[in-house]
Amino acid sequence: MPRLSVAPGLALALTLVPALAHAVEPPVPMERMQLVIISFDGAHDNKLWEKSLDMAKRTGAHFTYFLSCTFLMTRAEGGKAYQAPGHKAGRSNVGFAQSREEIQARVRHIWQAHQAGHDIGSHACGHFDGKGWSAADWKQEFAAFNIALANAWNAGGIASEQPEGWADFAAHGIKGFRAPYLSLSDGLLPALKQDGFTYDASLVTKGPGWPADADGMPRFGLPLIPEGPQQRRVIGMDYNLFVRHSMGIENRKDSAVFEERTLDAFRKAFQTEYGGNRIPLQLGFHFVEMNGGAYWRALDRFLTETCGKPDVACVSYAQALPIIAKQKKADRSAF
């Protein structure tokens, strides 16, 4: 079974079952560990699947991949099979897979990540804004996701290659959710609970924070972190940095400048928690290399220098849950 890589001298091992982790008692008190939680939204570009998996292997990190399900169907299939609440059939804000060959590579990457102990979560299907959706609407979207995932190998024309365990993974292995646009409605939480999700990662917090307890469900939030010469706060996510740095317009010329600003912001946000209360630091990314790849390069450098530090674990949301539960039990004053 794969093991979680952490700093030399910190004997933390997480014995991983698919998409889940169980903590083994370390000599360093777990309540003093600094967690770094990295997630990716969309999980579509196959080259970035390869790049992220290589990054994880080199740095010892584990990631959460929030998958959009229309990337598991072609437009021809999606036009017949997928209809988002309140929209015409075959619509998607992020498009569909361009070919069966693209789907083939993607499902192999998903399975590779799953077997390596990464967390695969749901980013719904067509990336629509669900701020007005009812619980029934969200459940319709979750059902479409489940069907697409279960049918992925067949959609890629390689049903005969579907690995043993995929059906169980598709039916029971998706436990985390992030809403497109981080846009919520009153119907989301009931739908998540009814569909068996164990956490939601759709919130935004003023700074790094512990997950909120919403009727028994942990809800994580991407933090606002200081950034740039004036140290103005921005959501710790590549897209928000992209908008801050270049107004959302691709600017490769200043890519190195944006990379250094981002890395500096990540370092300072980490050091504040590492030298303080050790609240988990969450950072979010997309499967798009904005501003010439500035934010992915900053992430790679940040993880390379951070994941090996003493008492640090770079983990997925699924791996973080039991660790945070132990931290909460040990120090209720922090929550």
Short mmCIF file of C-alpha atoms in Angstrom, two decimals:
data_model
loop_
_atom_site.label_atom_id
_atom_site.label_comp_id
_atom_site.label_asym_id
_atom_site.label_seq_id
_atom_site.Cartn_x
_atom_site.Cartn_y
_atom_site.Cartn_z
CA MET A 1 0.00 0.00 0.00
CA PRO A 2 1.32 3.53 -0.70
CA ARG A 3 2.65 5.57 2.20
CA LEU A 4 2.36 9.28 2.83
CA SER A 5 5.74 10.97 2.51
CA VAL A 6 6.56 13.48 5.21
CA ALA A 7 9.59 15.11 6.73
CA PRO A 8 12.61 12.99 7.71
CA GLY A 9 12.27 11.98 11.31
CA LEU A 10 8.50 12.28 11.35
CA ALA A 11 7.23 8.72 11.27
CA LEU A 12 3.76 9.49 10.01
CA ALA A 13 2.24 6.81 7.82
CA LEU A 14 -1.23 6.86 6.39
CA THR A 15 -2.36 3.41 5.33
CA LEU A 16 -4.46 4.27 2.33
CA VAL A 17 -7.56 2.54 1.08
CA PRO A 18 -8.99 4.04 -2.11
CA ALA A 19 -9.78 7.73 -1.54
CA LEU A 20 -9.50 7.35 2.24
CA ALA A 21 -6.72 7.45 4.80
CA HIS A 22 -6.35 6.17 8.35
CA ALA A 23 -3.78 7.80 10.59
CA VAL A 24 -1.13 5.74 12.38
CA GLU A 25 0.01 7.16 15.71
CA PRO A 26 3.22 9.19 15.16
CA PRO A 27 5.83 10.10 17.78
CA VAL A 28 5.13 13.79 17.11
CA PRO A 29 1.72 14.73 18.53
CA MET A 30 -0.68 14.83 15.61
CA GLU A 31 -2.39 17.91 16.98
CA ARG A 32 0.83 19.85 16.33
CA MET A 33 1.14 18.86 12.68
CA GLN A 34 0.91 21.49 9.95
CA LEU A 35 -1.33 20.33 7.13
CA VAL A 36 -1.03 21.67 3.59
CA ILE A 37 -4.04 20.76 1.43
CA ILE A 38 -3.78 21.23 -2.34
CA SER A 39 -6.71 20.72 -4.70
CA PHE A 40 -7.35 21.01 -8.43
CA ASP A 41 -10.67 21.91 -10.05
CA GLY A 42 -11.74 20.47 -13.40
CA ALA A 43 -9.14 17.68 -13.63
CA HIS A 44 -9.34 17.50 -17.42
CA ASP A 45 -6.12 18.34 -19.32
CA ASN A 46 -4.22 15.06 -19.62
CA LYS A 47 -0.82 16.78 -19.78
CA LEU A 48 -1.58 18.44 -16.47
CA TRP A 49 -2.69 15.12 -15.00
CA GLU A 50 0.79 13.87 -15.84
CA LYS A 51 2.47 17.01 -14.51
CA SER A 52 0.54 16.98 -11.22
CA LEU A 53 1.14 13.27 -10.60
CA ASP A 54 4.85 13.79 -11.23
CA MET A 55 4.82 16.78 -8.87
CA ALA A 56 3.16 14.67 -6.19
CA LYS A 57 5.68 11.88 -6.58
CA ARG A 58 8.65 14.25 -6.37
CA THR A 59 7.39 16.26 -3.39
CA GLY A 60 5.61 13.55 -1.40
CA ALA A 61 2.30 15.39 -1.60
CA HIS A 62 -1.17 13.94 -2.05
CA PHE A 63 -3.82 15.97 -3.85
CA THR A 64 -7.58 16.24 -4.19
CA TYR A 65 -8.85 16.34 -7.77
CA PHE A 66 -12.34 17.81 -8.16
CA LEU A 67 -13.51 16.32 -11.44
CA SER A 68 -16.04 17.85 -13.85
CA CYS A 69 -17.95 14.95 -15.36
CA THR A 70 -18.56 16.34 -18.86
CA PHE A 71 -14.89 15.60 -19.52
CA LEU A 72 -15.86 11.91 -19.40
CA MET A 73 -18.14 12.19 -22.44
CA THR A 74 -17.84 13.54 -25.96
CA ARG A 75 -20.11 16.30 -27.15
CA ALA A 76 -22.08 13.77 -29.23
CA GLU A 77 -22.67 11.65 -26.13
CA GLY A 78 -23.18 14.62 -23.83
CA GLY A 79 -25.78 16.09 -26.13
CA LYS A 80 -27.87 13.01 -25.55
CA ALA A 81 -26.97 12.02 -22.01
CA TYR A 82 -26.42 15.15 -19.92
CA GLN A 83 -28.85 17.89 -18.97
CA ALA A 84 -28.12 20.27 -16.13
CA PRO A 85 -30.97 21.67 -14.01
CA GLY A 86 -32.56 24.62 -15.76
CA HIS A 87 -30.56 24.16 -18.96
CA LYS A 88 -31.08 22.50 -22.33
CA ALA A 89 -29.68 19.03 -22.93
CA GLY A 90 -26.09 18.91 -24.11
CA ARG A 91 -25.05 22.23 -22.54
CA SER A 92 -21.80 22.59 -20.59
CA ASN A 93 -19.94 25.70 -19.44
CA VAL A 94 -16.60 23.87 -19.73
CA GLY A 95 -17.23 21.79 -22.83
CA PHE A 96 -16.78 18.06 -23.31
CA ALA A 97 -14.01 15.64 -24.18
CA GLN A 98 -12.86 16.17 -27.76
CA SER A 99 -12.45 12.47 -28.53
CA ARG A 100 -12.68 8.97 -27.15
CA GLU A 101 -8.88 8.87 -27.05
CA GLU A 102 -8.91 11.86 -24.72
CA ILE A 103 -11.34 10.05 -22.40
CA GLN A 104 -9.16 6.95 -22.47
CA ALA A 105 -6.13 8.89 -21.23
CA ARG A 106 -8.21 10.69 -18.61
CA VAL A 107 -9.77 7.60 -17.03
CA ARG A 108 -6.35 5.97 -16.86
CA HIS A 109 -5.00 9.04 -15.06
CA ILE A 110 -7.95 9.05 -12.65
CA TRP A 111 -7.36 5.41 -11.81
CA GLN A 112 -3.61 5.97 -11.47
CA ALA A 113 -4.23 8.83 -9.06
CA HIS A 114 -6.78 6.81 -7.10
CA GLN A 115 -4.38 3.90 -6.73
CA ALA A 116 -1.60 6.25 -5.62
CA GLY A 117 -3.77 7.43 -2.73
CA HIS A 118 -4.98 10.74 -4.14
CA ASP A 119 -8.53 11.90 -3.45
CA ILE A 120 -10.97 12.15 -6.36
CA GLY A 121 -13.88 14.48 -5.63
CA SER A 122 -16.81 15.90 -7.55
CA HIS A 123 -16.90 19.33 -9.19
CA ALA A 124 -20.36 18.51 -10.55
CA CYS A 125 -20.71 18.12 -14.33
CA GLY A 126 -21.09 21.10 -16.62
CA HIS A 127 -19.74 23.80 -14.27
CA PHE A 128 -23.01 25.70 -13.95
CA ASP A 129 -23.73 28.22 -11.21
CA GLY A 130 -26.02 26.43 -8.77
CA LYS A 131 -26.83 29.40 -6.53
CA GLY A 132 -30.54 28.99 -7.30
CA TRP A 133 -30.67 25.20 -7.29
CA SER A 134 -32.89 23.20 -4.97
CA ALA A 135 -31.77 20.01 -3.26
CA ALA A 136 -33.52 18.08 -6.04
CA ASP A 137 -31.54 20.03 -8.66
CA TRP A 138 -28.24 19.23 -6.97
CA LYS A 139 -29.21 15.58 -6.68
CA GLN A 140 -29.95 15.55 -10.41
CA GLU A 141 -26.45 16.90 -11.07
CA PHE A 142 -24.87 14.38 -8.68
CA ALA A 143 -26.73 11.56 -10.42
CA ALA A 144 -25.38 12.70 -13.79
CA PHE A 145 -21.87 12.71 -12.33
CA ASN A 146 -22.28 9.19 -10.95
CA ILE A 147 -23.53 7.84 -14.28
CA ALA A 148 -20.70 9.50 -16.20
CA LEU A 149 -18.05 8.13 -13.86
CA ALA A 150 -19.48 4.62 -13.87
CA ASN A 151 -19.67 4.67 -17.68
CA ALA A 152 -16.28 6.32 -18.31
CA TRP A 153 -14.38 3.33 -19.69
CA ASN A 154 -17.25 2.49 -21.99
CA ALA A 155 -17.44 6.14 -23.12
CA GLY A 156 -13.79 5.89 -24.04
CA GLY A 157 -14.43 2.77 -26.10
CA ILE A 158 -12.31 0.61 -23.80
CA ALA A 159 -14.89 -1.11 -21.62
CA SER A 160 -12.83 -4.31 -21.78
CA GLU A 161 -9.96 -2.49 -19.99
CA GLN A 162 -12.05 -1.30 -17.04
CA PRO A 163 -10.04 -2.29 -13.96
CA GLU A 164 -11.42 -4.44 -11.20
CA GLY A 165 -12.56 -2.08 -8.49
CA TRP A 166 -13.65 0.77 -10.77
CA ALA A 167 -17.35 0.05 -10.31
CA ASP A 168 -16.99 0.17 -6.53
CA PHE A 169 -14.87 3.32 -6.75
CA ALA A 170 -17.48 5.01 -8.97
CA ALA A 171 -20.30 4.00 -6.65
CA HIS A 172 -18.68 4.66 -3.28
CA GLY A 173 -15.32 6.43 -3.70
CA ILE A 174 -16.39 10.03 -4.39
CA LYS A 175 -16.82 11.60 -0.97
CA GLY A 176 -15.80 15.24 -1.45
CA PHE A 177 -17.38 18.10 -3.36
CA ARG A 178 -16.53 21.61 -4.49
CA ALA A 179 -19.22 23.76 -6.08
CA PRO A 180 -18.46 25.42 -9.41
CA TYR A 181 -17.68 29.12 -8.88
CA LEU A 182 -17.78 28.32 -5.12
CA SER A 183 -21.46 29.18 -5.52
CA LEU A 184 -23.84 27.72 -2.95
CA SER A 185 -27.56 27.45 -2.39
CA ASP A 186 -29.70 26.36 0.54
CA GLY A 187 -30.33 23.08 -1.26
CA LEU A 188 -26.67 22.05 -1.51
CA LEU A 189 -25.99 20.81 2.01
CA PRO A 190 -29.11 18.59 2.25
CA ALA A 191 -28.30 17.11 -1.16
CA LEU A 192 -24.69 16.43 -0.16
CA LYS A 193 -25.79 14.67 3.00
CA GLN A 194 -28.44 12.62 1.20
CA ASP A 195 -25.91 11.52 -1.43
CA GLY A 196 -23.36 10.34 1.13
CA PHE A 197 -20.67 12.98 0.74
CA THR A 198 -18.39 13.29 3.77
CA TYR A 199 -17.07 16.82 3.18
CA ASP A 200 -17.64 19.98 1.17
CA ALA A 201 -14.84 22.34 0.09
CA SER A 202 -16.88 25.18 -1.39
CA LEU A 203 -16.42 27.96 1.18
CA VAL A 204 -14.14 30.99 1.38
CA THR A 205 -12.71 32.11 4.74
CA LYS A 206 -11.08 35.35 5.90
CA GLY A 207 -7.85 33.45 6.50
CA PRO A 208 -6.78 29.84 7.03
CA GLY A 209 -9.45 28.18 9.13
CA TRP A 210 -10.59 24.86 10.51
CA PRO A 211 -13.49 23.27 8.65
CA ALA A 212 -16.90 24.46 9.80
CA ASP A 213 -19.33 21.85 11.11
CA ALA A 214 -22.58 22.12 9.18
CA ASP A 215 -25.04 19.71 10.73
CA GLY A 216 -22.30 17.12 11.09
CA MET A 217 -20.61 17.73 7.71
CA PRO A 218 -17.15 19.35 7.59
CA ARG A 219 -17.11 22.31 5.20
CA PHE A 220 -13.68 23.58 4.16
CA GLY A 221 -12.93 27.06 2.85
CA LEU A 222 -10.19 28.45 0.65
CA PRO A 223 -8.57 31.28 2.62
CA LEU A 224 -7.94 34.90 1.82
CA ILE A 225 -4.16 35.36 2.02
CA PRO A 226 -1.99 38.52 1.84
CA GLU A 227 -0.34 39.01 -1.56
CA GLY A 228 1.70 41.53 -3.49
CA PRO A 229 3.52 44.75 -2.58
CA GLN A 230 0.57 46.07 -0.56
CA GLN A 231 -0.24 42.68 0.96
CA ARG A 232 -3.90 42.92 -0.04
CA ARG A 233 -5.79 39.71 0.58
CA VAL A 234 -6.86 37.43 -2.26
CA ILE A 235 -8.43 33.96 -2.34
CA GLY A 236 -5.64 31.38 -2.28
CA MET A 237 -6.47 30.07 -5.74
CA ASP A 238 -4.71 30.41 -9.08
CA TYR A 239 -7.66 31.97 -10.91
CA ASN A 240 -8.02 34.73 -8.34
CA LEU A 241 -4.30 35.45 -8.57
CA PHE A 242 -4.65 35.50 -12.36
CA VAL A 243 -7.35 38.16 -12.09
CA ARG A 244 -5.33 40.12 -9.51
CA HIS A 245 -2.12 40.05 -11.55
CA SER A 246 -3.34 40.55 -15.11
CA MET A 247 -7.08 41.25 -14.89
CA GLY A 248 -7.72 37.73 -16.18
CA ILE A 249 -5.89 38.39 -19.45
CA GLU A 250 -3.05 36.04 -20.33
CA ASN A 251 0.31 37.77 -19.81
CA ARG A 252 3.31 35.53 -20.47
CA LYS A 253 5.76 38.44 -20.53
CA ASP A 254 5.49 38.97 -16.77
CA SER A 255 5.09 35.29 -15.90
CA ALA A 256 8.26 35.17 -13.79
CA VAL A 257 7.13 38.21 -11.77
CA PHE A 258 3.74 36.62 -11.09
CA GLU A 259 5.43 33.37 -10.07
CA GLU A 260 7.63 35.12 -7.50
CA ARG A 261 4.71 37.09 -6.07
CA THR A 262 2.68 33.91 -5.75
CA LEU A 263 5.46 31.92 -4.15
CA ASP A 264 6.07 34.74 -1.67
CA ALA A 265 2.38 34.77 -0.74
CA PHE A 266 2.32 31.00 -0.28
CA ARG A 267 5.47 31.05 1.84
CA LYS A 268 4.18 33.80 4.13
CA ALA A 269 0.75 32.20 4.54
CA PHE A 270 2.40 28.90 5.39
CA GLN A 271 4.92 30.40 7.82
CA THR A 272 2.18 32.27 9.69
CA GLU A 273 0.45 28.98 10.49
CA TYR A 274 3.57 26.84 10.86
CA GLY A 275 4.99 29.26 13.43
CA GLY A 276 1.61 29.86 15.05
CA ASN A 277 -1.55 27.83 15.56
CA ARG A 278 -0.86 25.39 12.73
CA ILE A 279 -4.25 25.76 11.12
CA PRO A 280 -4.36 23.80 7.83
CA LEU A 281 -3.35 25.83 4.77
CA GLN A 282 -5.58 25.19 1.76
CA LEU A 283 -4.64 26.30 -1.76
CA GLY A 284 -6.68 25.72 -4.90
CA PHE A 285 -5.72 25.38 -8.56
CA HIS A 286 -7.23 24.60 -11.94
CA PHE A 287 -6.09 22.35 -14.76
CA VAL A 288 -5.12 25.45 -16.73
CA GLU A 289 -1.65 27.03 -16.69
CA MET A 290 -2.56 30.70 -16.45
CA ASN A 291 -0.08 33.49 -17.16
CA GLY A 292 2.40 31.13 -18.75
CA GLY A 293 2.24 28.57 -15.96
CA ALA A 294 3.27 31.02 -13.21
CA TYR A 295 0.98 29.52 -10.56
CA TRP A 296 1.80 25.88 -11.23
CA ARG A 297 5.53 26.69 -11.10
CA ALA A 298 5.03 28.53 -7.81
CA LEU A 299 3.11 25.55 -6.45
CA ASP A 300 5.84 23.13 -7.48
CA ARG A 301 8.52 25.21 -5.80
CA PHE A 302 6.38 25.71 -2.69
CA LEU A 303 5.69 22.00 -2.25
CA THR A 304 9.32 21.08 -2.95
CA GLU A 305 10.56 23.28 -0.14
CA THR A 306 7.63 22.75 2.25
CA CYS A 307 6.50 19.11 2.30
CA GLY A 308 9.82 17.92 3.74
CA LYS A 309 9.79 20.27 6.72
CA PRO A 310 9.45 18.76 10.21
CA ASP A 311 5.88 18.15 11.37
CA VAL A 312 4.42 19.00 7.94
CA ALA A 313 2.10 16.75 5.92
CA CYS A 314 0.97 17.69 2.40
CA VAL A 315 -2.30 15.81 2.21
CA SER A 316 -5.60 15.54 0.38
CA TYR A 317 -8.88 16.57 1.97
CA ALA A 318 -9.75 12.91 2.53
CA GLN A 319 -6.47 12.33 4.36
CA ALA A 320 -6.86 15.54 6.34
CA LEU A 321 -10.25 14.60 7.80
CA PRO A 322 -9.10 11.97 10.34
CA ILE A 323 -6.08 14.07 11.29
CA ILE A 324 -8.26 17.12 11.92
CA ALA A 325 -10.70 14.99 13.91
CA LYS A 326 -7.82 13.94 16.16
CA GLN A 327 -6.64 17.54 16.44
CA LYS A 328 -10.14 18.61 17.38
CA LYS A 329 -10.36 15.95 20.07
CA ALA A 330 -6.99 16.95 21.49
CA ASP A 331 -7.61 20.72 21.53
CA ARG A 332 -11.25 21.75 21.40
CA SER A 333 -10.27 25.36 22.17
CA ALA A 334 -8.84 25.70 18.63
CA PHE A 335 -12.22 25.01 16.97
#
